[in-house]
Each structure stands twice: as structure tokens, then as C-alpha cells.
Amino acid sequence: MSDQSVNESVQATEIQREASGATVEYTDVRLLNGTYWKAPPKVCRGDALLALDKEECGTATRLCLDLLVDNWDQVMFGPCLEGAVFELQQERRPERVSMLDGYLTLFLGVTGDAHFHLCTDVHRGLGREGADPVVAKRRQCSRVSFYREFGAGRCVPGSWGVRLWNGDGDQMCTFFLPNPFLNAEQKLQTPDWSRLSLWNELRARYLGETMPQPIPKEAPVDSTQTVRAEVREIDGPDGLEPTRYGDWERKGRAIDF
């Protein structure tokens, strides 16, 4: 877990090397429950919820609001598991957002009543007996981490985002941040490092980082044009849509998904 008072680039908490050859760096955020959510449970909606600061709202909840509401047009999100990757993007700023008993609820605007819940703060239960402590601990987000991933031979050489896990270590959601290798239309491009501005801003706010991370020397940041040419062979002049997760179908088979 990172020290939020540091005045330099924050070192990764964990580095994973996958069988595909990709490297994933995770930098954990120090989580604190919000001071506003004391017993008994109370509902907080809309502007009143958005007005709460990080200490009142809680670290995980405030970060989710920063991603899903304040920067809704820059972020894709959804589960990102082996065999299943969701890349959802809102068409407009969400109009309905609320918090009750640890659960952040957000309605997806133009999709009618479609919505989702994330347990981002202390969960007690609303019934007379309350939630079982073991179940409550399992449901609540227990880890939030900034991650970045690099790997050669992929549709996109790198990926940047935020990931949440529950108390059992199961992934709750992944937030895909703007990628230097993809433009606003999600088409491959020559790296535009200014697209890391949201990544750097959030790391400064939640990690205390004042010096942006350097790109690893071994990262395949010059491989975009090679991957673009390989993909074009499969599906017409523009090829398959790249995914922010990085891997997709190339040469007729799924690679390391």
C-alpha cells in the first residue's frame, strides 16, 4: 500500500508477469471509510452526495464518483476477467446517483432504468438484525489499485486503469482510462502521452504522487504500427476494433484472453 504523503513517483505495490509475456503493475490506494456513513444507514443522493469530499465520502466511493460522474466521458468500465471483458461507456453525465448502506448506485441515463451497485463503503444491512459481519466484509470493496499493463504482440501495447476488488479478492469492476495508443474514437494512433492527464491527476489525488511515472524502458511503446498492419489483414481496411484490455483476436484465434 502506498504512502500518500510522498513527493515523488509512487512505486508499484505488486508487479505481475503473465504467461503471455505482459507485465502488469498495481499500485494500491489507502482506503478509508467515509465519516458521513455512521449508523443508522442513511441515503444520500445527487448533488448532496457529489458535494461530499474524500474524507466524508470515503476513498473508494469518492474515486468511483470521480470516474463515473466527474469524468464520465473519458472512462470505460465493466468487469475484466479471463474470457469476459466489458467496455461500457456512458453517453451522457449520469443524472441519478445515490448511496445507501455502503452501496453506490448509478443509473445509466439513456438506457432507462438500467443501473448497477458497487459496495464501496461500510455495509451494515438494513434489516433489524443487520448484515452478517462475514458477508458484509465480503461485499465491501477491500482493495483499489491503479494498474498499467504493457505487452508486445497485442492490439494495444499498453493499458491504464483502476481496478476494484471485494473482501474475498474477487474483481468488482475495472475502469479503463484514456490510452495514449488510442484516440477518442478508439482507433490506434501514434502515442499521445497527453492522454495520460487523467491518470496522472487521479494518482496525484489518491496516491499523493507529484512526479508522473516514467514509461518502463522495456515497454513496447513503438509497436503500434506493427500491430496495426497485422490486424488489418483480418477484417477489411480498418481491422478489428482494439480493446483497451489489450488482447483481441488475431490471425483467426484468440490470444491470451
PDB file of C-alpha atoms in Angstrom:
ATOM      1  CA  MET A   1       0.000   0.000   0.000  1.00  0.00           C
ATOM      2  CA  SER A   2       1.408   3.362  -0.974  1.00  0.00           C
ATOM      3  CA  ASP A   3       2.322   6.261   1.306  1.00  0.00           C
ATOM      4  CA  GLN A   4       0.068   9.145   0.314  1.00  0.00           C
ATOM      5  CA  SER A   5       2.458  11.806   1.620  1.00  0.00           C
ATOM      6  CA  VAL A   6       5.279  11.082  -0.805  1.00  0.00           C
ATOM      7  CA  ASN A   7       6.547  13.755  -3.160  1.00  0.00           C
ATOM      8  CA  GLU A   8       7.767  11.561  -5.997  1.00  0.00           C
ATOM      9  CA  SER A   9       6.608   8.789  -8.294  1.00  0.00           C
ATOM     10  CA  VAL A  10       4.908   6.094  -6.247  1.00  0.00           C
ATOM     11  CA  GLN A  11       6.388   2.631  -6.566  1.00  0.00           C
ATOM     12  CA  ALA A  12       4.153  -0.239  -7.597  1.00  0.00           C
ATOM     13  CA  THR A  13       2.683  -2.387  -4.829  1.00  0.00           C
ATOM     14  CA  GLU A  14       2.759  -5.512  -6.978  1.00  0.00           C
ATOM     15  CA  ILE A  15       4.143  -6.492 -10.387  1.00  0.00           C
ATOM     16  CA  GLN A  16       2.670  -9.495 -12.186  1.00  0.00           C
ATOM     17  CA  ARG A  17       4.236 -11.181 -15.179  1.00  0.00           C
ATOM     18  CA  GLU A  18       1.669 -13.080 -17.189  1.00  0.00           C
ATOM     19  CA  ALA A  19       2.144 -16.178 -19.323  1.00  0.00           C
ATOM     20  CA  SER A  20       1.563 -14.027 -22.412  1.00  0.00           C
ATOM     21  CA  GLY A  21       4.660 -12.003 -21.574  1.00  0.00           C
ATOM     22  CA  ALA A  22       2.699  -8.931 -20.473  1.00  0.00           C
ATOM     23  CA  THR A  23       3.688  -7.060 -17.326  1.00  0.00           C
ATOM     24  CA  VAL A  24       1.012  -5.605 -15.045  1.00  0.00           C
ATOM     25  CA  GLU A  25       1.883  -3.080 -12.333  1.00  0.00           C
ATOM     26  CA  TYR A  26      -0.551  -2.474  -9.478  1.00  0.00           C
ATOM     27  CA  THR A  27      -0.299   0.483  -7.102  1.00  0.00           C
ATOM     28  CA  ASP A  28      -2.742   0.236  -4.202  1.00  0.00           C
ATOM     29  CA  VAL A  29      -4.695   3.144  -2.751  1.00  0.00           C
ATOM     30  CA  ARG A  30      -5.025   3.505   1.015  1.00  0.00           C
ATOM     31  CA  LEU A  31      -8.720   3.013   1.750  1.00  0.00           C
ATOM     32  CA  LEU A  32     -10.664   4.791   4.485  1.00  0.00           C
ATOM     33  CA  ASN A  33     -14.388   4.576   5.145  1.00  0.00           C
ATOM     34  CA  GLY A  34     -16.340   7.823   4.917  1.00  0.00           C
ATOM     35  CA  THR A  35     -17.100   9.761   8.091  1.00  0.00           C
ATOM     36  CA  TYR A  36     -20.571  10.594   6.763  1.00  0.00           C
ATOM     37  CA  TRP A  37     -21.805   6.984   6.807  1.00  0.00           C
ATOM     38  CA  LYS A  38     -22.254   6.425  10.518  1.00  0.00           C
ATOM     39  CA  ALA A  39     -25.117   4.305  11.877  1.00  0.00           C
ATOM     40  CA  PRO A  40     -28.003   4.241  11.311  1.00  0.00           C
ATOM     41  CA  PRO A  41     -27.769   3.892   7.499  1.00  0.00           C
ATOM     42  CA  LYS A  42     -28.976   6.931   5.579  1.00  0.00           C
ATOM     43  CA  VAL A  43     -29.494   7.610   1.924  1.00  0.00           C
ATOM     44  CA  CYS A  44     -27.636  10.411   0.155  1.00  0.00           C
ATOM     45  CA  ARG A  45     -28.460  11.403  -3.421  1.00  0.00           C
ATOM     46  CA  GLY A  46     -27.451  13.639  -6.295  1.00  0.00           C
ATOM     47  CA  ASP A  47     -25.727  16.923  -5.579  1.00  0.00           C
ATOM     48  CA  ALA A  48     -25.622  16.254  -1.835  1.00  0.00           C
ATOM     49  CA  LEU A  49     -23.583  13.108  -2.471  1.00  0.00           C
ATOM     50  CA  LEU A  50     -21.331  14.756  -5.041  1.00  0.00           C
ATOM     51  CA  ALA A  51     -20.604  17.601  -2.615  1.00  0.00           C
ATOM     52  CA  LEU A  52     -19.003  15.241  -0.064  1.00  0.00           C
ATOM     53  CA  ASP A  53     -15.211  15.320  -0.008  1.00  0.00           C
ATOM     54  CA  LYS A  54     -12.932  12.284   0.120  1.00  0.00           C
ATOM     55  CA  GLU A  55     -12.924  12.097   3.918  1.00  0.00           C
ATOM     56  CA  GLU A  56     -16.703  12.388   4.236  1.00  0.00           C
ATOM     57  CA  CYS A  57     -17.480  10.177   1.264  1.00  0.00           C
ATOM     58  CA  GLY A  58     -14.771   7.565   1.768  1.00  0.00           C
ATOM     59  CA  THR A  59     -11.860   6.835  -0.528  1.00  0.00           C
ATOM     60  CA  ALA A  60     -13.395   4.149  -2.749  1.00  0.00           C
ATOM     61  CA  THR A  61     -16.726   5.951  -3.114  1.00  0.00           C
ATOM     62  CA  ARG A  62     -15.151   9.304  -3.958  1.00  0.00           C
ATOM     63  CA  LEU A  63     -12.850   7.733  -6.538  1.00  0.00           C
ATOM     64  CA  CYS A  64     -15.809   5.982  -8.203  1.00  0.00           C
ATOM     65  CA  LEU A  65     -17.681   9.293  -8.347  1.00  0.00           C
ATOM     66  CA  ASP A  66     -14.632  10.981  -9.862  1.00  0.00           C
ATOM     67  CA  LEU A  67     -14.539   8.300 -12.533  1.00  0.00           C
ATOM     68  CA  LEU A  68     -18.229   7.719 -13.252  1.00  0.00           C
ATOM     69  CA  VAL A  69     -19.635  11.228 -12.796  1.00  0.00           C
ATOM     70  CA  ASP A  70     -16.940  13.899 -12.952  1.00  0.00           C
ATOM     71  CA  ASN A  71     -15.064  12.203 -15.815  1.00  0.00           C
ATOM     72  CA  TRP A  72     -17.889  10.125 -17.287  1.00  0.00           C
ATOM     73  CA  ASP A  73     -16.925  10.954 -20.892  1.00  0.00           C
ATOM     74  CA  GLN A  74     -13.326   9.755 -20.533  1.00  0.00           C
ATOM     75  CA  VAL A  75     -13.838   6.416 -18.813  1.00  0.00           C
ATOM     76  CA  MET A  76     -14.956   2.969 -19.946  1.00  0.00           C
ATOM     77  CA  PHE A  77     -15.822   0.427 -17.282  1.00  0.00           C
ATOM     78  CA  GLY A  78     -17.025  -3.077 -16.521  1.00  0.00           C
ATOM     79  CA  PRO A  79     -15.770  -6.480 -15.379  1.00  0.00           C
ATOM     80  CA  CYS A  80     -12.467  -7.515 -16.924  1.00  0.00           C
ATOM     81  CA  LEU A  81     -11.967 -11.238 -16.367  1.00  0.00           C
ATOM     82  CA  GLU A  82     -10.376 -14.109 -18.243  1.00  0.00           C
ATOM     83  CA  GLY A  83     -12.879 -14.766 -21.013  1.00  0.00           C
ATOM     84  CA  ALA A  84     -15.119 -11.750 -20.378  1.00  0.00           C
ATOM     85  CA  VAL A  85     -14.300  -8.075 -20.870  1.00  0.00           C
ATOM     86  CA  PHE A  86     -16.991  -5.383 -20.702  1.00  0.00           C
ATOM     87  CA  GLU A  87     -16.152  -1.914 -22.082  1.00  0.00           C
ATOM     88  CA  LEU A  88     -19.192   0.191 -21.250  1.00  0.00           C
ATOM     89  CA  GLN A  89     -19.272   3.934 -21.842  1.00  0.00           C
ATOM     90  CA  GLN A  90     -21.941   6.411 -20.829  1.00  0.00           C
ATOM     91  CA  GLU A  91     -23.473   8.636 -23.488  1.00  0.00           C
ATOM     92  CA  ARG A  92     -24.048  11.482 -21.059  1.00  0.00           C
ATOM     93  CA  ARG A  93     -23.381  12.503 -17.486  1.00  0.00           C
ATOM     94  CA  PRO A  94     -25.448  10.325 -15.136  1.00  0.00           C
ATOM     95  CA  GLU A  95     -28.441  12.105 -13.650  1.00  0.00           C
ATOM     96  CA  ARG A  96     -29.225   9.651 -10.866  1.00  0.00           C
ATOM     97  CA  VAL A  97     -26.628   8.611  -8.325  1.00  0.00           C
ATOM     98  CA  SER A  98     -27.125   7.646  -4.694  1.00  0.00           C
ATOM     99  CA  MET A  99     -25.520   5.965  -1.705  1.00  0.00           C
ATOM    100  CA  LEU A 100     -27.211   3.769   0.911  1.00  0.00           C
ATOM    101  CA  ASP A 101     -25.726   1.323   3.410  1.00  0.00           C
ATOM    102  CA  GLY A 102     -22.378   1.216   1.647  1.00  0.00           C
ATOM    103  CA  TYR A 103     -23.809   0.729  -1.837  1.00  0.00           C
ATOM    104  CA  LEU A 104     -23.145   3.306  -4.535  1.00  0.00           C
ATOM    105  CA  THR A 105     -25.924   3.161  -7.153  1.00  0.00           C
ATOM    106  CA  LEU A 106     -25.668   4.781 -10.563  1.00  0.00           C
ATOM    107  CA  PHE A 107     -28.313   4.849 -13.297  1.00  0.00           C
ATOM    108  CA  LEU A 108     -27.057   4.792 -16.873  1.00  0.00           C
ATOM    109  CA  GLY A 109     -29.051   7.716 -18.227  1.00  0.00           C
ATOM    110  CA  VAL A 110     -30.318   6.981 -21.728  1.00  0.00           C
ATOM    111  CA  THR A 111     -30.703   3.253 -21.035  1.00  0.00           C
ATOM    112  CA  GLY A 112     -33.837   3.770 -18.937  1.00  0.00           C
ATOM    113  CA  ASP A 113     -33.812   2.026 -15.581  1.00  0.00           C
ATOM    114  CA  ALA A 114     -30.554   0.144 -16.160  1.00  0.00           C
ATOM    115  CA  HIS A 115     -28.274   0.676 -13.182  1.00  0.00           C
ATOM    116  CA  PHE A 116     -25.613  -1.015 -11.082  1.00  0.00           C
ATOM    117  CA  HIS A 117     -24.495  -1.135  -7.447  1.00  0.00           C
ATOM    118  CA  LEU A 118     -20.977  -1.158  -6.005  1.00  0.00           C
ATOM    119  CA  CYS A 119     -20.395  -1.716  -2.283  1.00  0.00           C
ATOM    120  CA  THR A 120     -17.719   0.914  -1.732  1.00  0.00           C
ATOM    121  CA  ASP A 121     -18.106   1.705   1.987  1.00  0.00           C
ATOM    122  CA  VAL A 122     -19.144   0.171   5.299  1.00  0.00           C
ATOM    123  CA  HIS A 123     -22.127  -2.158   4.912  1.00  0.00           C
ATOM    124  CA  ARG A 124     -24.314  -2.897   7.952  1.00  0.00           C
ATOM    125  CA  GLY A 125     -27.564  -4.173   6.480  1.00  0.00           C
ATOM    126  CA  LEU A 126     -30.982  -2.534   6.599  1.00  0.00           C
ATOM    127  CA  GLY A 127     -32.949  -5.215   8.421  1.00  0.00           C
ATOM    128  CA  ARG A 128     -33.474  -5.450  12.163  1.00  0.00           C
ATOM    129  CA  GLU A 129     -30.686  -7.996  12.562  1.00  0.00           C
ATOM    130  CA  GLY A 130     -28.334  -6.296  10.127  1.00  0.00           C
ATOM    131  CA  ALA A 131     -25.915  -7.979   7.755  1.00  0.00           C
ATOM    132  CA  ASP A 132     -23.812 -10.908   8.869  1.00  0.00           C
ATOM    133  CA  PRO A 133     -20.324  -9.460   9.588  1.00  0.00           C
ATOM    134  CA  VAL A 134     -18.623 -12.067   7.411  1.00  0.00           C
ATOM    135  CA  VAL A 135     -20.947 -11.349   4.495  1.00  0.00           C
ATOM    136  CA  ALA A 136     -20.639  -7.587   4.992  1.00  0.00           C
ATOM    137  CA  LYS A 137     -16.842  -7.809   4.880  1.00  0.00           C
ATOM    138  CA  ARG A 138     -17.007  -9.951   1.756  1.00  0.00           C
ATOM    139  CA  ARG A 139     -19.258  -7.467  -0.061  1.00  0.00           C
ATOM    140  CA  GLN A 140     -17.340  -4.272   0.671  1.00  0.00           C
ATOM    141  CA  CYS A 141     -14.545  -3.108  -1.595  1.00  0.00           C
ATOM    142  CA  SER A 142     -11.295  -4.031   0.160  1.00  0.00           C
ATOM    143  CA  ARG A 143      -8.738  -3.056  -2.460  1.00  0.00           C
ATOM    144  CA  VAL A 144      -8.448  -0.318  -5.070  1.00  0.00           C
ATOM    145  CA  SER A 145      -5.437  -0.187  -7.324  1.00  0.00           C
ATOM    146  CA  PHE A 146      -4.135   1.843 -10.215  1.00  0.00           C
ATOM    147  CA  TYR A 147      -2.787  -0.534 -12.839  1.00  0.00           C
ATOM    148  CA  ARG A 148      -0.852  -0.228 -16.049  1.00  0.00           C
ATOM    149  CA  GLU A 149      -0.049  -3.070 -18.398  1.00  0.00           C
ATOM    150  CA  PHE A 150       2.490  -3.458 -21.188  1.00  0.00           C
ATOM    151  CA  GLY A 151       2.997  -6.317 -23.612  1.00  0.00           C
ATOM    152  CA  ALA A 152       4.314  -6.871 -27.124  1.00  0.00           C
ATOM    153  CA  GLY A 153       2.257  -8.513 -29.875  1.00  0.00           C
ATOM    154  CA  ARG A 154      -1.049  -7.086 -28.677  1.00  0.00           C
ATOM    155  CA  CYS A 155      -3.643  -4.898 -30.352  1.00  0.00           C
ATOM    156  CA  VAL A 156      -2.661  -2.104 -27.970  1.00  0.00           C
ATOM    157  CA  PRO A 157       0.850  -2.098 -26.432  1.00  0.00           C
ATOM    158  CA  GLY A 158      -0.311  -0.603 -23.129  1.00  0.00           C
ATOM    159  CA  SER A 159      -3.343  -0.134 -20.898  1.00  0.00           C
ATOM    160  CA  TRP A 160      -4.020   2.189 -17.934  1.00  0.00           C
ATOM    161  CA  GLY A 161      -6.849   1.978 -15.428  1.00  0.00           C
ATOM    162  CA  VAL A 162      -8.261   1.480 -11.939  1.00  0.00           C
ATOM    163  CA  ARG A 163      -9.465  -1.838 -10.525  1.00  0.00           C
ATOM    164  CA  LEU A 164     -11.631  -2.720  -7.501  1.00  0.00           C
ATOM    165  CA  TRP A 165     -11.810  -5.996  -5.520  1.00  0.00           C
ATOM    166  CA  ASN A 166     -14.197  -7.136  -2.788  1.00  0.00           C
ATOM    167  CA  GLY A 167     -13.323  -8.669   0.569  1.00  0.00           C
ATOM    168  CA  ASP A 168     -12.830 -12.112  -0.983  1.00  0.00           C
ATOM    169  CA  GLY A 169     -10.407 -10.742  -3.560  1.00  0.00           C
ATOM    170  CA  ASP A 170     -12.904 -11.041  -6.420  1.00  0.00           C
ATOM    171  CA  GLN A 171     -12.794  -8.294  -9.004  1.00  0.00           C
ATOM    172  CA  MET A 172     -15.731  -5.887  -8.768  1.00  0.00           C
ATOM    173  CA  CYS A 173     -15.028  -3.524 -11.656  1.00  0.00           C
ATOM    174  CA  THR A 174     -12.284  -2.207 -13.896  1.00  0.00           C
ATOM    175  CA  PHE A 175     -12.198   1.395 -15.089  1.00  0.00           C
ATOM    176  CA  PHE A 176     -10.308   1.909 -18.359  1.00  0.00           C
ATOM    177  CA  LEU A 177      -8.694   5.350 -18.553  1.00  0.00           C
ATOM    178  CA  PRO A 178      -7.715   7.240 -21.724  1.00  0.00           C
ATOM    179  CA  ASN A 179      -4.995   5.370 -23.574  1.00  0.00           C
ATOM    180  CA  PRO A 180      -2.127   7.153 -25.392  1.00  0.00           C
ATOM    181  CA  PHE A 181      -2.233   4.500 -28.131  1.00  0.00           C
ATOM    182  CA  LEU A 182      -5.947   5.062 -28.882  1.00  0.00           C
ATOM    183  CA  ASN A 183      -7.683   8.241 -29.984  1.00  0.00           C
ATOM    184  CA  ALA A 184     -11.118   9.372 -28.798  1.00  0.00           C
ATOM    185  CA  GLU A 185     -12.742   7.026 -31.357  1.00  0.00           C
ATOM    186  CA  GLN A 186     -10.680   4.098 -30.006  1.00  0.00           C
ATOM    187  CA  LYS A 187      -8.578   3.852 -33.161  1.00  0.00           C
ATOM    188  CA  LEU A 188      -4.863   3.111 -32.992  1.00  0.00           C
ATOM    189  CA  GLN A 189      -2.625   6.152 -33.226  1.00  0.00           C
ATOM    190  CA  THR A 190       0.936   7.290 -32.673  1.00  0.00           C
ATOM    191  CA  PRO A 191       1.251   7.564 -28.865  1.00  0.00           C
ATOM    192  CA  ASP A 192      -0.196  10.806 -27.499  1.00  0.00           C
ATOM    193  CA  TRP A 193       1.112  10.949 -23.938  1.00  0.00           C
ATOM    194  CA  SER A 194      -1.123  13.903 -23.058  1.00  0.00           C
ATOM    195  CA  ARG A 195      -3.934  11.344 -22.822  1.00  0.00           C
ATOM    196  CA  LEU A 196      -2.427  10.250 -19.510  1.00  0.00           C
ATOM    197  CA  SER A 197      -3.510  13.524 -17.887  1.00  0.00           C
ATOM    198  CA  LEU A 198      -6.491  11.951 -16.077  1.00  0.00           C
ATOM    199  CA  TRP A 199      -4.296   9.059 -14.918  1.00  0.00           C
ATOM    200  CA  ASN A 200      -1.731  11.495 -13.523  1.00  0.00           C
ATOM    201  CA  GLU A 201      -4.394  13.708 -11.949  1.00  0.00           C
ATOM    202  CA  LEU A 202      -6.060  10.811 -10.130  1.00  0.00           C
ATOM    203  CA  ARG A 203      -2.756   9.373  -8.932  1.00  0.00           C
ATOM    204  CA  ALA A 204      -1.807  12.771  -7.527  1.00  0.00           C
ATOM    205  CA  ARG A 205      -5.148  12.991  -5.714  1.00  0.00           C
ATOM    206  CA  TYR A 206      -5.282   9.454  -4.340  1.00  0.00           C
ATOM    207  CA  LEU A 207      -1.609   8.492  -4.017  1.00  0.00           C
ATOM    208  CA  GLY A 208      -0.053  11.874  -3.265  1.00  0.00           C
ATOM    209  CA  GLU A 209       2.126  11.489  -6.348  1.00  0.00           C
ATOM    210  CA  THR A 210       3.664  14.704  -7.663  1.00  0.00           C
ATOM    211  CA  MET A 211       6.054  13.231 -10.243  1.00  0.00           C
ATOM    212  CA  PRO A 212       4.367  11.211 -13.031  1.00  0.00           C
ATOM    213  CA  GLN A 213       5.570   7.663 -13.558  1.00  0.00           C
ATOM    214  CA  PRO A 214       8.146   7.147 -16.293  1.00  0.00           C
ATOM    215  CA  ILE A 215       7.331   4.620 -19.002  1.00  0.00           C
ATOM    216  CA  PRO A 216       9.360   1.433 -18.392  1.00  0.00           C
ATOM    217  CA  LYS A 217      12.363   1.161 -20.692  1.00  0.00           C
ATOM    218  CA  GLU A 218      11.349  -2.341 -21.747  1.00  0.00           C
ATOM    219  CA  ALA A 219       7.765  -1.352 -22.631  1.00  0.00           C
ATOM    220  CA  PRO A 220       6.937  -1.967 -26.344  1.00  0.00           C
ATOM    221  CA  VAL A 221       5.799   1.603 -26.958  1.00  0.00           C
ATOM    222  CA  ASP A 222       6.958   1.623 -30.578  1.00  0.00           C
ATOM    223  CA  SER A 223       4.991  -1.448 -31.702  1.00  0.00           C
ATOM    224  CA  THR A 224       1.715   0.271 -32.626  1.00  0.00           C
ATOM    225  CA  GLN A 225       2.319   0.365 -36.367  1.00  0.00           C
ATOM    226  CA  THR A 226       3.313  -3.318 -36.456  1.00  0.00           C
ATOM    227  CA  VAL A 227       0.166  -4.404 -34.657  1.00  0.00           C
ATOM    228  CA  ARG A 228      -1.980  -2.168 -36.864  1.00  0.00           C
ATOM    229  CA  ALA A 229      -0.647  -3.881 -40.003  1.00  0.00           C
ATOM    230  CA  GLU A 230      -1.211  -7.391 -38.619  1.00  0.00           C
ATOM    231  CA  VAL A 231      -4.783  -6.668 -37.575  1.00  0.00           C
ATOM    232  CA  ARG A 232      -5.692  -5.074 -40.919  1.00  0.00           C
ATOM    233  CA  GLU A 233      -5.192  -8.437 -42.652  1.00  0.00           C
ATOM    234  CA  ILE A 234      -8.165  -9.991 -40.852  1.00  0.00           C
ATOM    235  CA  ASP A 235     -11.186  -7.795 -41.288  1.00  0.00           C
ATOM    236  CA  GLY A 236     -11.066  -5.282 -44.086  1.00  0.00           C
ATOM    237  CA  PRO A 237      -9.162  -1.990 -44.334  1.00  0.00           C
ATOM    238  CA  ASP A 238      -9.543  -0.969 -40.693  1.00  0.00           C
ATOM    239  CA  GLY A 239      -9.240  -4.320 -38.962  1.00  0.00           C
ATOM    240  CA  LEU A 240     -10.913  -5.335 -35.717  1.00  0.00           C
ATOM    241  CA  GLU A 241     -11.760  -2.851 -33.019  1.00  0.00           C
ATOM    242  CA  PRO A 242      -8.919  -2.782 -30.494  1.00  0.00           C
ATOM    243  CA  THR A 243      -9.767  -3.299 -26.853  1.00  0.00           C
ATOM    244  CA  ARG A 244      -8.300  -1.287 -24.016  1.00  0.00           C
ATOM    245  CA  TYR A 245      -7.563  -4.550 -22.255  1.00  0.00           C
ATOM    246  CA  GLY A 246      -5.023  -5.182 -24.964  1.00  0.00           C
ATOM    247  CA  ASP A 247      -5.619  -8.655 -26.413  1.00  0.00           C
ATOM    248  CA  TRP A 248      -8.078  -9.474 -29.159  1.00  0.00           C
ATOM    249  CA  GLU A 249      -8.469 -11.967 -31.981  1.00  0.00           C
ATOM    250  CA  ARG A 250      -5.572 -12.018 -34.400  1.00  0.00           C
ATOM    251  CA  LYS A 251      -4.815 -14.472 -37.207  1.00  0.00           C
ATOM    252  CA  GLY A 252      -8.092 -16.304 -36.581  1.00  0.00           C
ATOM    253  CA  ARG A 253      -7.608 -17.204 -32.926  1.00  0.00           C
ATOM    254  CA  ALA A 254      -7.937 -15.540 -29.541  1.00  0.00           C
ATOM    255  CA  ILE A 255      -4.585 -14.778 -27.962  1.00  0.00           C
ATOM    256  CA  ASP A 256      -4.075 -14.853 -24.173  1.00  0.00           C
ATOM    257  CA  PHE A 257      -7.576 -13.784 -23.300  1.00  0.00           C
TER     258      PHE A 257
END
